[in-house]
CSV table of C-alpha atoms and ligand atoms in Angstrom, one decimal:
chain,number,residue,atom,x,y,z
A,22,MET,CA,-43.8,-27.8,-16.3
A,23,VAL,CA,-43.9,-24.5,-17.3
A,24,THR,CA,-47.6,-23.1,-18.5
A,25,VAL,CA,-48.3,-20.9,-21.1
A,26,ALA,CA,-49.7,-18.7,-18.7
A,27,SER,CA,-47.2,-18.7,-16.0
A,28,GLU,CA,-44.7,-17.8,-18.8
A,29,GLN,CA,-47.7,-15.0,-19.3
A,30,LEU,CA,-47.0,-13.7,-16.0
A,31,VAL,CA,-43.1,-13.8,-15.9
A,32,GLN,CA,-43.7,-11.5,-18.3
A,33,GLU,CA,-46.0,-8.8,-17.6
A,34,GLN,CA,-43.4,-9.4,-14.4
A,35,THR,CA,-40.2,-8.3,-16.3
A,36,ASN,CA,-42.5,-5.7,-18.1
A,37,ALA,CA,-40.5,-7.7,-21.4
A,38,PRO,CA,-43.2,-7.8,-24.9
A,39,VAL,CA,-44.4,-11.0,-25.5
A,40,ARG,CA,-42.9,-11.6,-29.0
A,41,THR,CA,-44.6,-13.8,-32.2
A,42,LEU,CA,-44.2,-15.6,-34.5
A,43,ASN,CA,-46.1,-12.9,-37.1
A,44,GLU,CA,-45.5,-10.0,-36.6
A,45,SER,CA,-43.4,-7.0,-38.6
A,46,LEU,CA,-40.1,-8.3,-40.0
A,47,THR,CA,-37.7,-6.0,-37.7
A,48,ARG,CA,-34.7,-5.6,-40.6
A,49,GLU,CA,-34.5,-6.1,-44.0
A,50,HIS,CA,-31.1,-6.5,-45.4
A,51,SER,CA,-29.5,-7.9,-48.8
A,52,PHE,CA,-27.0,-11.3,-48.6
A,53,GLU,CA,-25.3,-11.3,-45.4
A,54,PRO,CA,-23.3,-13.9,-43.9
A,55,LEU,CA,-25.1,-16.0,-41.8
A,56,GLN,CA,-24.2,-18.1,-38.7
A,57,VAL,CA,-24.4,-22.0,-39.5
A,58,GLU,CA,-24.3,-24.5,-36.9
A,59,GLY,CA,-24.0,-28.1,-37.8
A,60,GLU,CA,-22.7,-28.6,-41.4
A,61,VAL,CA,-24.0,-27.8,-43.9
A,62,PRO,CA,-23.6,-30.7,-46.4
A,63,LYS,CA,-21.2,-28.8,-49.6
A,64,ASP,CA,-22.5,-30.3,-52.7
A,65,LEU,CA,-26.0,-28.1,-51.0
A,66,HIS,CA,-25.6,-25.2,-53.4
A,67,GLY,CA,-28.1,-22.6,-54.3
A,68,THR,CA,-30.4,-20.3,-52.8
A,69,LEU,CA,-33.2,-20.6,-51.2
A,70,PHE,CA,-36.4,-18.8,-51.8
A,71,ARG,CA,-39.7,-18.4,-49.4
A,72,ASN,CA,-42.3,-15.6,-49.1
A,73,GLY,CA,-45.2,-15.1,-46.8
A,74,PRO,CA,-46.4,-11.8,-44.9
A,75,GLY,CA,-43.6,-9.5,-43.5
A,76,LEU,CA,-45.9,-6.7,-42.1
A,77,PHE,CA,-48.5,-6.7,-39.8
A,78,GLU,CA,-49.6,-3.6,-39.4
A,79,SER,CA,-50.8,-0.5,-41.9
A,80,PHE,CA,-49.0,3.3,-39.6
A,81,GLY,CA,-49.8,1.2,-36.3
A,82,ARG,CA,-53.0,-0.3,-36.7
A,83,PRO,CA,-52.6,-4.3,-37.5
A,84,TYR,CA,-53.8,-5.9,-40.9
A,85,ASP,CA,-57.3,-8.0,-40.2
A,86,HIS,CA,-55.6,-11.0,-41.3
A,87,LEU,CA,-52.7,-13.5,-42.1
A,88,PHE,CA,-53.4,-13.0,-45.8
A,89,GLU,CA,-53.4,-9.3,-45.7
A,90,GLY,CA,-50.1,-8.5,-44.7
A,91,ASP,CA,-47.4,-6.3,-47.3
A,92,GLY,CA,-45.3,-10.3,-48.4
A,93,ALA,CA,-41.3,-10.2,-48.3
A,94,VAL,CA,-38.9,-12.6,-50.1
A,95,THR,CA,-36.5,-13.9,-47.3
A,96,ALA,CA,-33.5,-15.9,-49.7
A,97,VAL,CA,-30.2,-18.7,-48.5
A,98,ARG,CA,-28.1,-19.2,-50.6
A,99,LEU,CA,-25.9,-22.5,-49.6
A,100,GLN,CA,-22.8,-22.9,-50.8
A,101,ASN,CA,-19.6,-24.9,-50.0
A,102,GLY,CA,-20.6,-25.5,-46.1
A,103,GLN,CA,-21.5,-22.2,-45.9
A,104,ALA,CA,-24.2,-19.4,-45.7
A,105,TRP,CA,-25.7,-16.2,-46.6
A,106,GLY,CA,-28.8,-14.8,-46.4
A,107,ALA,CA,-31.5,-11.7,-47.2
A,108,THR,CA,-34.4,-10.6,-47.0
A,109,ARG,CA,-36.6,-7.5,-48.5
A,110,VAL,CA,-39.9,-6.3,-47.5
A,111,ILE,CA,-41.9,-6.0,-51.2
A,112,GLN,CA,-42.4,-2.4,-52.1
A,113,SER,CA,-45.7,-2.3,-53.9
A,114,ALA,CA,-47.4,0.0,-56.1
A,115,GLY,CA,-49.9,0.2,-53.5
A,116,LEU,CA,-46.9,0.2,-50.5
A,117,LEU,CA,-45.3,2.5,-52.1
A,118,ALA,CA,-48.5,4.8,-51.9
A,119,GLU,CA,-49.5,4.5,-49.5
A,120,GLN,CA,-46.0,5.4,-47.7
A,121,ALA,CA,-46.3,8.6,-50.2
A,122,ALA,CA,-50.1,9.7,-48.4
A,123,GLY,CA,-48.7,8.6,-44.9
A,124,LYS,CA,-51.5,6.9,-44.4
A,125,PRO,CA,-53.4,3.7,-45.5
A,126,LEU,CA,-54.7,3.6,-48.5
A,127,TYR,CA,-56.4,0.2,-49.2
A,128,GLY,CA,-57.9,-3.1,-47.5
A,129,PHE,CA,-59.7,-2.3,-44.0
A,130,ASN,CA,-57.1,0.7,-42.5
A,131,ALA,CA,-58.0,2.8,-44.8
A,132,SER,CA,-60.9,5.0,-44.5
A,133,TRP,CA,-64.2,3.9,-46.2
A,134,PHE,CA,-63.7,7.5,-48.1
A,135,GLN,CA,-60.5,6.1,-48.7
A,136,ARG,CA,-61.2,2.5,-49.8
A,137,PHE,CA,-64.8,2.8,-51.5
A,138,PRO,CA,-63.8,4.5,-55.0
A,139,ARG,CA,-60.3,2.4,-55.4
A,140,MET,CA,-62.8,-1.1,-55.1
A,141,LEU,CA,-65.0,0.9,-56.9
A,142,ARG,CA,-62.2,0.4,-59.7
A,143,MET,CA,-60.7,-2.7,-58.7
A,144,ASP,CA,-57.3,-1.1,-57.4
A,145,SER,CA,-56.3,-3.5,-54.4
A,146,LYS,CA,-53.0,-3.6,-53.2
A,147,ASN,CA,-50.4,-6.4,-55.1
A,148,THR,CA,-48.7,-7.8,-52.2
A,149,ALA,CA,-47.6,-10.7,-53.9
A,150,ASN,CA,-46.9,-12.0,-50.7
A,151,THR,CA,-47.3,-16.0,-51.5
A,152,SER,CA,-44.9,-18.0,-53.2
A,153,VAL,CA,-42.5,-16.5,-55.7
A,154,MET,CA,-41.3,-18.7,-58.9
A,155,ILE,CA,-38.2,-18.4,-61.6
A,156,TRP,CA,-38.5,-18.4,-64.6
A,157,GLN,CA,-36.4,-18.1,-67.4
A,158,ASP,CA,-33.3,-16.8,-64.4
A,159,ARG,CA,-36.4,-14.6,-63.1
A,160,LEU,CA,-37.4,-14.1,-60.2
A,161,PHE,CA,-41.1,-13.0,-59.4
A,162,ALA,CA,-43.2,-13.0,-56.4
A,163,LEU,CA,-46.6,-14.3,-56.6
A,164,MET,CA,-50.1,-13.6,-54.5
A,165,GLU,CA,-53.2,-15.2,-56.1
A,166,GLY,CA,-55.5,-12.0,-57.2
A,167,GLY,CA,-52.8,-9.9,-58.4
A,168,LYS,CA,-50.1,-9.3,-61.2
A,169,PRO,CA,-46.5,-11.8,-61.2
A,170,THR,CA,-44.3,-8.2,-58.6
A,171,GLU,CA,-40.6,-8.8,-60.2
A,172,LEU,CA,-37.8,-9.0,-58.1
A,173,SER,CA,-34.5,-8.9,-58.7
A,174,MET,CA,-32.5,-12.3,-57.6
A,175,ASP,CA,-29.3,-10.5,-55.9
A,176,ASP,CA,-30.0,-8.2,-53.4
A,177,LEU,CA,-34.5,-9.4,-53.8
A,178,SER,CA,-34.8,-5.5,-54.5
A,179,THR,CA,-38.6,-4.9,-56.6
A,180,LEU,CA,-38.8,-4.7,-60.0
A,181,GLY,CA,-42.3,-4.4,-60.1
A,182,GLU,CA,-45.0,-5.7,-61.1
A,183,THR,CA,-45.9,-7.3,-64.2
A,184,ASP,CA,-48.3,-8.9,-66.9
A,185,LEU,CA,-45.7,-11.2,-68.8
A,186,GLY,CA,-45.6,-8.8,-71.9
A,187,GLY,CA,-49.7,-8.6,-71.5
A,188,VAL,CA,-50.1,-12.5,-71.3
A,189,ILE,CA,-51.7,-11.6,-68.6
A,190,PRO,CA,-54.6,-9.4,-68.2
A,191,SER,CA,-55.8,-9.5,-64.2
A,192,ALA,CA,-53.9,-12.1,-62.2
A,193,PHE,CA,-51.7,-15.1,-61.8
A,194,SER,CA,-52.0,-17.6,-59.4
A,195,ALA,CA,-49.2,-18.4,-56.1
A,196,HIS,CA,-49.2,-21.9,-57.4
A,197,PRO,CA,-46.9,-21.9,-61.3
A,198,HIS,CA,-46.8,-25.9,-62.0
A,199,GLU,CA,-43.9,-27.5,-63.8
A,200,VAL,CA,-45.2,-30.7,-66.1
A,201,PRO,CA,-41.1,-32.1,-66.5
A,202,SER,CA,-42.0,-34.1,-70.4
A,203,ARG,CA,-43.0,-30.2,-72.3
A,204,GLN,CA,-40.2,-28.0,-70.5
A,205,ALA,CA,-42.5,-25.9,-69.3
A,206,LEU,CA,-44.5,-24.0,-66.6
A,207,TYR,CA,-48.5,-23.9,-66.4
A,208,ASN,CA,-50.4,-21.8,-64.0
A,209,PHE,CA,-54.2,-20.3,-63.7
A,210,GLY,CA,-55.4,-16.7,-62.6
A,211,MET,CA,-58.9,-15.5,-62.4
A,212,THR,CA,-60.8,-12.9,-64.4
A,213,PHE,CA,-63.6,-11.9,-62.5
A,214,GLY,CA,-66.6,-9.7,-64.1
A,215,LYS,CA,-68.9,-10.2,-66.1
A,216,GLN,CA,-67.7,-13.2,-67.5
A,217,SER,CA,-66.0,-14.0,-65.2
A,218,SER,CA,-62.9,-16.5,-66.2
A,219,ILE,CA,-60.1,-18.7,-64.9
A,220,ASP,CA,-57.4,-17.7,-67.0
A,221,LEU,CA,-54.9,-20.4,-67.8
A,222,PHE,CA,-51.0,-20.1,-68.5
A,223,GLU,CA,-48.3,-21.7,-70.5
A,224,LEU,CA,-44.7,-20.8,-69.8
A,225,PRO,CA,-41.8,-22.5,-71.3
A,226,HIS,CA,-38.4,-22.3,-69.9
A,227,GLN,CA,-37.8,-21.4,-73.7
A,228,GLY,CA,-39.9,-18.8,-75.2
A,229,LYS,CA,-42.6,-16.4,-74.8
A,230,PRO,CA,-46.0,-17.4,-72.3
A,231,ARG,CA,-49.0,-17.7,-73.9
A,232,MET,CA,-52.7,-17.7,-72.9
A,233,LEU,CA,-54.2,-21.6,-73.2
A,234,GLY,CA,-57.3,-20.0,-72.8
A,235,ARG,CA,-60.5,-19.3,-70.6
A,236,LEU,CA,-62.8,-21.7,-67.9
A,237,PRO,CA,-66.4,-20.3,-67.2
A,238,VAL,CA,-67.5,-19.7,-63.7
A,239,SER,CA,-70.9,-18.2,-63.4
A,240,SER,CA,-69.5,-16.1,-60.5
A,241,PRO,CA,-66.3,-15.0,-58.4
A,242,ILE,CA,-64.5,-18.0,-56.6
A,243,MET,CA,-61.9,-18.0,-54.3
A,244,LEU,CA,-59.6,-20.3,-56.7
A,245,HIS,CA,-55.9,-21.1,-54.5
A,246,ASP,CA,-53.9,-23.5,-56.6
A,247,PHE,CA,-54.7,-27.1,-59.8
A,248,MET,CA,-52.4,-29.6,-60.6
A,249,VAL,CA,-51.7,-30.9,-64.0
A,250,THR,CA,-50.8,-33.9,-65.2
A,251,GLU,CA,-48.2,-35.1,-68.5
A,252,ASN,CA,-51.6,-33.7,-70.4
A,253,TYR,CA,-54.0,-32.7,-68.3
A,254,MET,CA,-54.2,-29.6,-66.0
A,255,VAL,CA,-56.9,-30.3,-64.0
A,256,PHE,CA,-59.3,-27.8,-61.6
A,257,PHE,CA,-61.6,-28.4,-58.2
A,258,VAL,CA,-63.6,-25.6,-58.5
A,259,SER,CA,-65.1,-25.7,-55.0
A,260,PRO,CA,-67.9,-23.2,-53.8
A,261,ALA,CA,-66.0,-21.5,-52.1
A,262,LYS,CA,-67.6,-17.9,-53.7
A,263,VAL,CA,-66.3,-14.5,-53.4
A,264,SER,CA,-69.1,-12.1,-51.2
A,265,ILE,CA,-68.4,-8.8,-54.0
A,266,TRP,CA,-71.0,-6.3,-52.6
A,267,ARG,CA,-69.0,-6.5,-49.6
A,268,ALA,CA,-65.3,-6.3,-51.5
A,269,MET,CA,-66.7,-3.2,-53.4
A,270,LEU,CA,-68.0,-2.0,-50.3
A,271,GLY,CA,-65.3,-2.9,-48.0
A,272,ILE,CA,-66.7,-4.4,-46.1
A,273,GLY,CA,-65.1,-7.0,-43.3
A,274,PRO,CA,-63.6,-8.7,-41.4
A,275,PHE,CA,-61.1,-10.8,-44.7
A,276,ASP,CA,-62.6,-13.7,-43.9
A,277,LYS,CA,-65.5,-13.2,-45.1
A,278,LEU,CA,-65.6,-11.8,-48.1
A,279,PHE,CA,-66.1,-15.5,-48.7
A,280,TYR,CA,-68.2,-17.8,-47.8
A,281,TRP,CA,-68.9,-20.9,-48.8
A,282,ASP,CA,-72.0,-21.8,-51.2
A,283,LYS,CA,-73.9,-24.3,-49.1
A,284,LYS,CA,-76.3,-25.4,-52.1
A,285,GLY,CA,-73.0,-25.8,-54.0
A,286,CYS,CA,-70.6,-28.2,-55.8
A,287,VAL,CA,-67.2,-29.2,-57.0
A,288,ASP,CA,-66.9,-28.4,-60.8
A,289,VAL,CA,-64.1,-30.8,-62.3
A,290,TRP,CA,-62.7,-29.4,-65.2
A,291,VAL,CA,-59.3,-31.3,-67.1
A,292,VAL,CA,-57.9,-29.7,-69.9
A,293,PRO,CA,-55.7,-30.3,-72.6
A,294,MET,CA,-53.0,-29.1,-72.8
A,295,ASP,CA,-52.7,-29.8,-76.5
A,296,GLN,CA,-56.8,-29.0,-77.4
A,297,PRO,CA,-57.4,-26.2,-74.6
A,298,ASP,CA,-60.5,-25.5,-76.0
A,299,GLU,CA,-62.3,-28.9,-75.4
A,300,PRO,CA,-62.2,-28.7,-72.0
A,301,ILE,CA,-64.1,-32.3,-69.9
A,302,HIS,CA,-66.5,-30.9,-67.5
A,303,PHE,CA,-67.8,-32.2,-64.6
A,304,GLN,CA,-70.1,-32.5,-61.5
A,305,THR,CA,-69.4,-33.8,-57.5
A,306,ASP,CA,-70.4,-33.6,-54.1
A,307,PRO,CA,-68.3,-30.6,-52.4
A,308,PHE,CA,-65.5,-30.5,-51.2
A,309,PHE,CA,-62.3,-28.1,-50.6
A,310,GLN,CA,-58.3,-27.8,-50.9
A,311,PHE,CA,-55.6,-25.4,-51.2
A,312,HIS,CA,-52.5,-27.2,-52.2
A,313,PHE,CA,-52.1,-30.6,-54.5
A,314,ALA,CA,-49.6,-32.6,-54.1
A,315,ASN,CA,-49.6,-34.6,-57.2
A,316,GLY,CA,-51.3,-35.5,-60.6
A,317,TYR,CA,-50.7,-38.8,-63.0
A,318,GLU,CA,-52.3,-40.1,-65.5
A,319,LYS,CA,-53.0,-43.9,-65.9
A,320,GLY,CA,-54.8,-44.9,-68.4
A,321,ASP,CA,-58.2,-43.3,-68.5
A,322,GLU,CA,-57.5,-42.6,-65.3
A,323,ILE,CA,-56.2,-39.5,-63.6
A,324,ILE,CA,-55.2,-39.7,-60.5
A,325,ILE,CA,-54.6,-36.4,-58.6
A,326,ASP,CA,-53.4,-36.3,-54.5
A,327,TYR,CA,-53.9,-33.6,-53.0
A,328,VAL,CA,-55.1,-31.8,-49.1
A,329,ARG,CA,-59.3,-32.5,-47.7
A,330,TYR,CA,-61.3,-29.8,-46.3
A,331,PRO,CA,-65.1,-30.4,-46.4
A,332,ASP,CA,-65.6,-26.8,-46.5
A,333,LEU,CA,-64.1,-23.1,-46.2
A,334,GLY,CA,-64.4,-23.0,-42.4
A,335,VAL,CA,-60.6,-23.6,-41.9
A,336,LEU,CA,-60.9,-19.7,-43.8
A,337,GLU,CA,-62.0,-18.3,-40.8
A,338,ALA,CA,-59.7,-20.9,-38.2
A,339,LEU,CA,-56.9,-19.8,-39.5
A,340,GLY,CA,-54.6,-18.1,-36.4
A,341,LYS,CA,-57.1,-19.3,-34.1
A,342,GLU,CA,-56.1,-21.7,-31.3
A,343,PRO,CA,-58.2,-25.1,-31.8
A,344,ASP,CA,-60.9,-25.2,-28.9
A,345,GLU,CA,-62.0,-22.1,-31.1
A,346,ARG,CA,-62.0,-23.3,-34.2
A,347,PRO,CA,-65.7,-25.3,-35.5
A,348,ALA,CA,-67.1,-28.5,-35.3
A,349,ASN,CA,-65.9,-30.3,-38.4
A,350,GLN,CA,-61.8,-29.7,-37.1
A,351,GLY,CA,-61.5,-33.7,-37.3
A,352,GLU,CA,-62.2,-33.7,-40.9
A,353,TRP,CA,-59.7,-31.1,-42.0
A,354,ALA,CA,-56.3,-31.7,-43.6
A,355,LYS,CA,-57.0,-34.5,-45.1
A,356,LEU,CA,-53.9,-36.1,-47.4
A,357,THR,CA,-56.6,-38.1,-50.2
A,358,ARG,CA,-56.1,-39.4,-53.2
A,359,ALA,CA,-59.0,-38.6,-56.6
A,360,VAL,CA,-59.2,-41.1,-59.1
A,361,LEU,CA,-61.1,-39.4,-61.9
A,362,ASN,CA,-62.2,-41.7,-64.7
A,363,LEU,CA,-62.5,-39.3,-68.0
A,364,LYS,CA,-64.7,-41.6,-70.3
A,365,THR,CA,-67.3,-41.8,-67.7
A,366,LYS,CA,-67.2,-38.7,-66.4
A,367,THR,CA,-67.3,-39.2,-62.5
A,368,LEU,CA,-63.8,-38.5,-59.4
A,369,THR,CA,-64.2,-41.2,-56.3
A,370,HIS,CA,-62.3,-40.3,-52.7
A,371,GLU,CA,-59.6,-42.3,-50.6
A,372,ARG,CA,-58.1,-41.0,-47.8
A,373,MET,CA,-54.7,-41.4,-48.1
A,374,TRP,CA,-53.6,-40.9,-44.0
A,375,ASN,CA,-55.5,-39.5,-41.3
A,376,GLU,CA,-53.3,-37.3,-39.9
A,377,ILE,CA,-53.5,-32.8,-39.9
A,378,CYS,CA,-51.3,-32.2,-42.5
A,379,ASP,CA,-50.5,-30.0,-45.0
A,380,PHE,CA,-47.5,-28.2,-48.0
A,381,PRO,CA,-47.0,-31.8,-49.9
A,382,MET,CA,-43.8,-31.8,-51.4
A,383,ILE,CA,-42.2,-34.5,-53.7
A,384,HIS,CA,-39.6,-35.3,-55.8
A,385,PRO,CA,-39.1,-33.0,-58.8
A,386,HIS,CA,-38.3,-35.8,-61.0
A,387,ARG,CA,-41.9,-37.2,-59.9
A,388,LEU,CA,-44.2,-34.7,-60.6
A,389,THR,CA,-46.7,-35.6,-62.8
A,390,GLN,CA,-44.7,-39.2,-62.8
A,391,THR,CA,-46.0,-42.4,-59.8
A,392,TYR,CA,-44.2,-42.0,-57.1
A,393,ARG,CA,-43.2,-43.1,-53.5
A,394,TYR,CA,-42.4,-40.6,-51.1
A,395,MET,CA,-43.9,-37.8,-49.7
A,396,TRP,CA,-42.4,-34.9,-46.9
A,397,LEU,CA,-44.8,-32.7,-45.3
A,398,THR,CA,-46.4,-30.5,-41.8
A,399,THR,CA,-48.4,-32.2,-39.2
A,400,GLU,CA,-50.2,-30.3,-36.5
A,401,PRO,CA,-50.0,-33.5,-34.0
A,402,ASP,CA,-53.3,-34.3,-32.5
A,403,GLY,CA,-51.4,-33.9,-29.0
A,404,GLN,CA,-53.2,-34.2,-24.7
A,405,ASP,CA,-53.6,-30.1,-24.9
A,406,ASP,CA,-52.2,-27.4,-26.2
A,407,GLN,CA,-49.2,-26.5,-25.8
A,408,GLU,CA,-48.0,-29.7,-27.3
A,409,ARG,CA,-51.4,-29.1,-30.1
A,410,LYS,CA,-48.4,-26.8,-31.3
A,411,VAL,CA,-45.7,-28.5,-31.4
A,412,ASN,CA,-45.0,-28.9,-35.8
A,413,GLU,CA,-44.1,-31.4,-36.8
A,414,ILE,CA,-41.5,-32.3,-40.4
A,415,VAL,CA,-42.8,-35.6,-41.7
A,416,LYS,CA,-42.1,-38.0,-44.5
A,417,LEU,CA,-44.7,-40.7,-45.8
A,418,ASP,CA,-43.2,-43.7,-47.6
A,419,LEU,CA,-47.0,-44.7,-49.9
A,420,GLU,CA,-45.6,-48.2,-51.1
A,421,THR,CA,-45.7,-49.7,-47.2
A,422,GLY,CA,-47.2,-46.8,-45.5
A,423,ARG,CA,-44.6,-45.6,-42.8
A,424,ASP,CA,-44.2,-42.6,-42.3
A,425,GLN,CA,-41.2,-40.9,-39.5
A,426,ARG,CA,-40.7,-38.0,-38.8
A,427,TYR,CA,-39.4,-34.9,-36.7
A,428,MET,CA,-40.7,-32.9,-34.1
A,429,PHE,CA,-39.2,-29.3,-33.3
A,430,GLY,CA,-39.8,-27.9,-30.4
A,431,ARG,CA,-42.2,-26.3,-27.9
A,432,GLY,CA,-44.0,-22.9,-30.6
A,433,GLN,CA,-41.5,-24.1,-33.0
A,434,ASN,CA,-43.1,-23.8,-36.4
A,435,PRO,CA,-41.2,-25.4,-38.9
A,436,SER,CA,-42.3,-24.2,-42.7
A,437,GLU,CA,-43.5,-26.0,-45.8
A,438,PRO,CA,-41.1,-28.4,-46.4
A,439,VAL,CA,-38.5,-27.6,-49.7
A,440,PHE,CA,-37.0,-31.4,-50.9
A,441,VAL,CA,-33.5,-30.4,-52.4
A,442,ALA,CA,-32.5,-34.2,-54.1
A,443,ARG,CA,-28.4,-34.5,-53.3
A,444,ARG,CA,-27.3,-34.6,-57.6
A,445,ASP,CA,-25.5,-37.4,-57.5
A,446,GLY,CA,-28.6,-39.0,-55.1
A,447,SER,CA,-30.0,-42.7,-56.3
A,448,SER,CA,-33.4,-42.9,-54.8
A,449,GLU,CA,-36.5,-40.6,-55.1
A,450,ASP,CA,-35.9,-39.8,-51.2
A,451,ASP,CA,-32.4,-39.7,-51.8
A,452,GLY,CA,-32.0,-35.9,-50.7
A,453,TYR,CA,-32.1,-32.8,-48.2
A,454,ILE,CA,-35.2,-31.2,-46.6
A,455,LEU,CA,-35.4,-27.4,-45.9
A,456,THR,CA,-37.5,-26.0,-43.5
A,457,MET,CA,-37.6,-22.5,-42.2
A,458,VAL,CA,-38.4,-22.9,-38.5
A,459,TYR,CA,-39.3,-20.1,-36.2
A,460,GLU,CA,-37.2,-20.8,-32.6
A,461,PRO,CA,-40.2,-17.9,-30.1
A,462,SER,CA,-37.5,-18.1,-27.2
A,463,LEU,CA,-35.1,-15.7,-29.3
A,464,HIS,CA,-37.8,-14.6,-31.3
A,465,GLN,CA,-35.4,-15.7,-34.4
A,466,SER,CA,-35.6,-17.9,-37.2
A,467,TYR,CA,-33.6,-20.3,-38.5
A,468,LEU,CA,-33.3,-22.8,-41.8
A,469,ALA,CA,-33.0,-26.7,-40.9
A,470,VAL,CA,-30.9,-29.4,-43.5
A,471,MET,CA,-32.5,-32.2,-42.9
A,472,ASP,CA,-31.5,-35.5,-44.1
A,473,ALA,CA,-34.9,-36.1,-46.7
A,474,ARG,CA,-33.8,-40.3,-46.1
A,475,ASP,CA,-34.3,-40.2,-42.2
A,476,MET,CA,-36.3,-37.7,-41.1
A,477,GLU,CA,-35.7,-38.8,-37.4
A,478,ARG,CA,-32.7,-37.7,-37.8
A,479,GLU,CA,-31.7,-34.2,-36.2
A,480,PRO,CA,-30.3,-31.4,-39.0
A,481,LEU,CA,-27.6,-31.5,-40.0
A,482,ALA,CA,-27.2,-28.3,-40.1
A,483,LYS,CA,-29.4,-24.8,-38.4
A,484,VAL,CA,-28.9,-21.8,-40.9
A,485,TRP,CA,-29.6,-19.2,-37.7
A,486,PHE,CA,-31.1,-15.1,-38.8
A,487,ASP,CA,-29.9,-12.8,-36.4
A,488,HIS,CA,-33.7,-11.6,-36.4
A,489,HIS,CA,-36.9,-13.5,-37.1
A,490,ILE,CA,-38.5,-14.3,-39.8
A,491,PRO,CA,-42.3,-14.6,-40.7
A,492,THR,CA,-44.2,-16.6,-41.5
A,493,THR,CA,-43.5,-18.3,-45.5
A,494,PHE,CA,-46.4,-20.1,-47.0
A,495,HIS,CA,-43.9,-21.2,-50.4
A,496,GLY,CA,-40.8,-21.7,-51.2
A,497,ARG,CA,-38.2,-22.8,-54.6
A,498,TRP,CA,-34.8,-24.0,-54.9
A,499,VAL,CA,-32.7,-23.0,-57.2
A,500,ALA,CA,-29.9,-25.4,-58.2
A,501,ALA,CA,-26.2,-23.6,-58.6
W,806,LIG,FE1,-50.7,-21.7,-51.3
């Protein structure tokens, strides 16, 4: 058995650099043919857009945290069994200013004299590094601390930051959600100030976007995601607070900008989309979440499925080995169902699955409806560190409780699984799973095209880039 230690020895003896997933993009390009191994189904016709950090250092100085990396959008276009790929670092105003100055101006890599006045002006770099949104045939890169950055769908070139015609005062989260019955996207953004707020937005498929209202928050908080049902926007506002004095003074490290208020609780906000100025509010015991799977209404109740963490410890542990993580990691990342009773203003939780998981994905037609299937990433609870690094994509059948999984090779990292329904598909799981996978032995990445009905099957196709694609957090499929 080859051990990590012996592999490192070989690397040292050969003087070959150890290559890893999270190093800067080595090549940027517009759409170019990609090599297809296997067969891309002929009915898979459209483009997958994904986003994540693409640069991991600034003028030779590494960023402090994965979340600080400058965003890069990667796209894979599939048509008639062929594939084309593109990838580009987003040319934000902040990155362009740094390139012009020839030195870091933002973040902890900048000198204190550079960053302090910027921090006072709340002038930060919009890295646009978290997700993408497709709205009215326009492509946007999103990050929760800034406004959307519009990109060209044709070649991924950066068109620039936008407030969508004056609608967004401060920020627009990386997690807009679709409500199919309303033909609209909903999202929120944080405004920090004397009166901090959660700003609520509606982006209809046709017509102008608008701000629906604002929810007050007592102090600046970190809020990553929320959930929608047919009639409500639902927020679980955890006591994950932003250390404003650290942010203002530019004192790192990055993960210490956020802290868990141990005396705090979760503020539950349920905002009727048709009466946003009459939100329902109550409090419950503390917990934290990054991502939601789905939400729907059932009489006086609202069902919200999400991935639960006991607190914010996961933020500090991102990128660390399992044995370096806090002791309560056994409670991390558990798929959980919250049942909200709007009459009694209470919330109960029920664990849905015991494995460590995240990035849940469902059939887009089942959003805000009852549903049966979910696909997500897991970190298997193996016997040693090597095995734990092997990630899987799992399909969960919520009706039978059965799961089906595909384990990628050693050291390979599959991304969030994106579900694409088959055009003439008849069942909820009739479609494809698209996941970006890093192959460490080649330092290259490929898009795995998988049969969503049978996740134990080998990928139907691997669509190879001739270089690596660093971590991509979130993506969207646009059918042609
Ligand atoms: Fe996210």
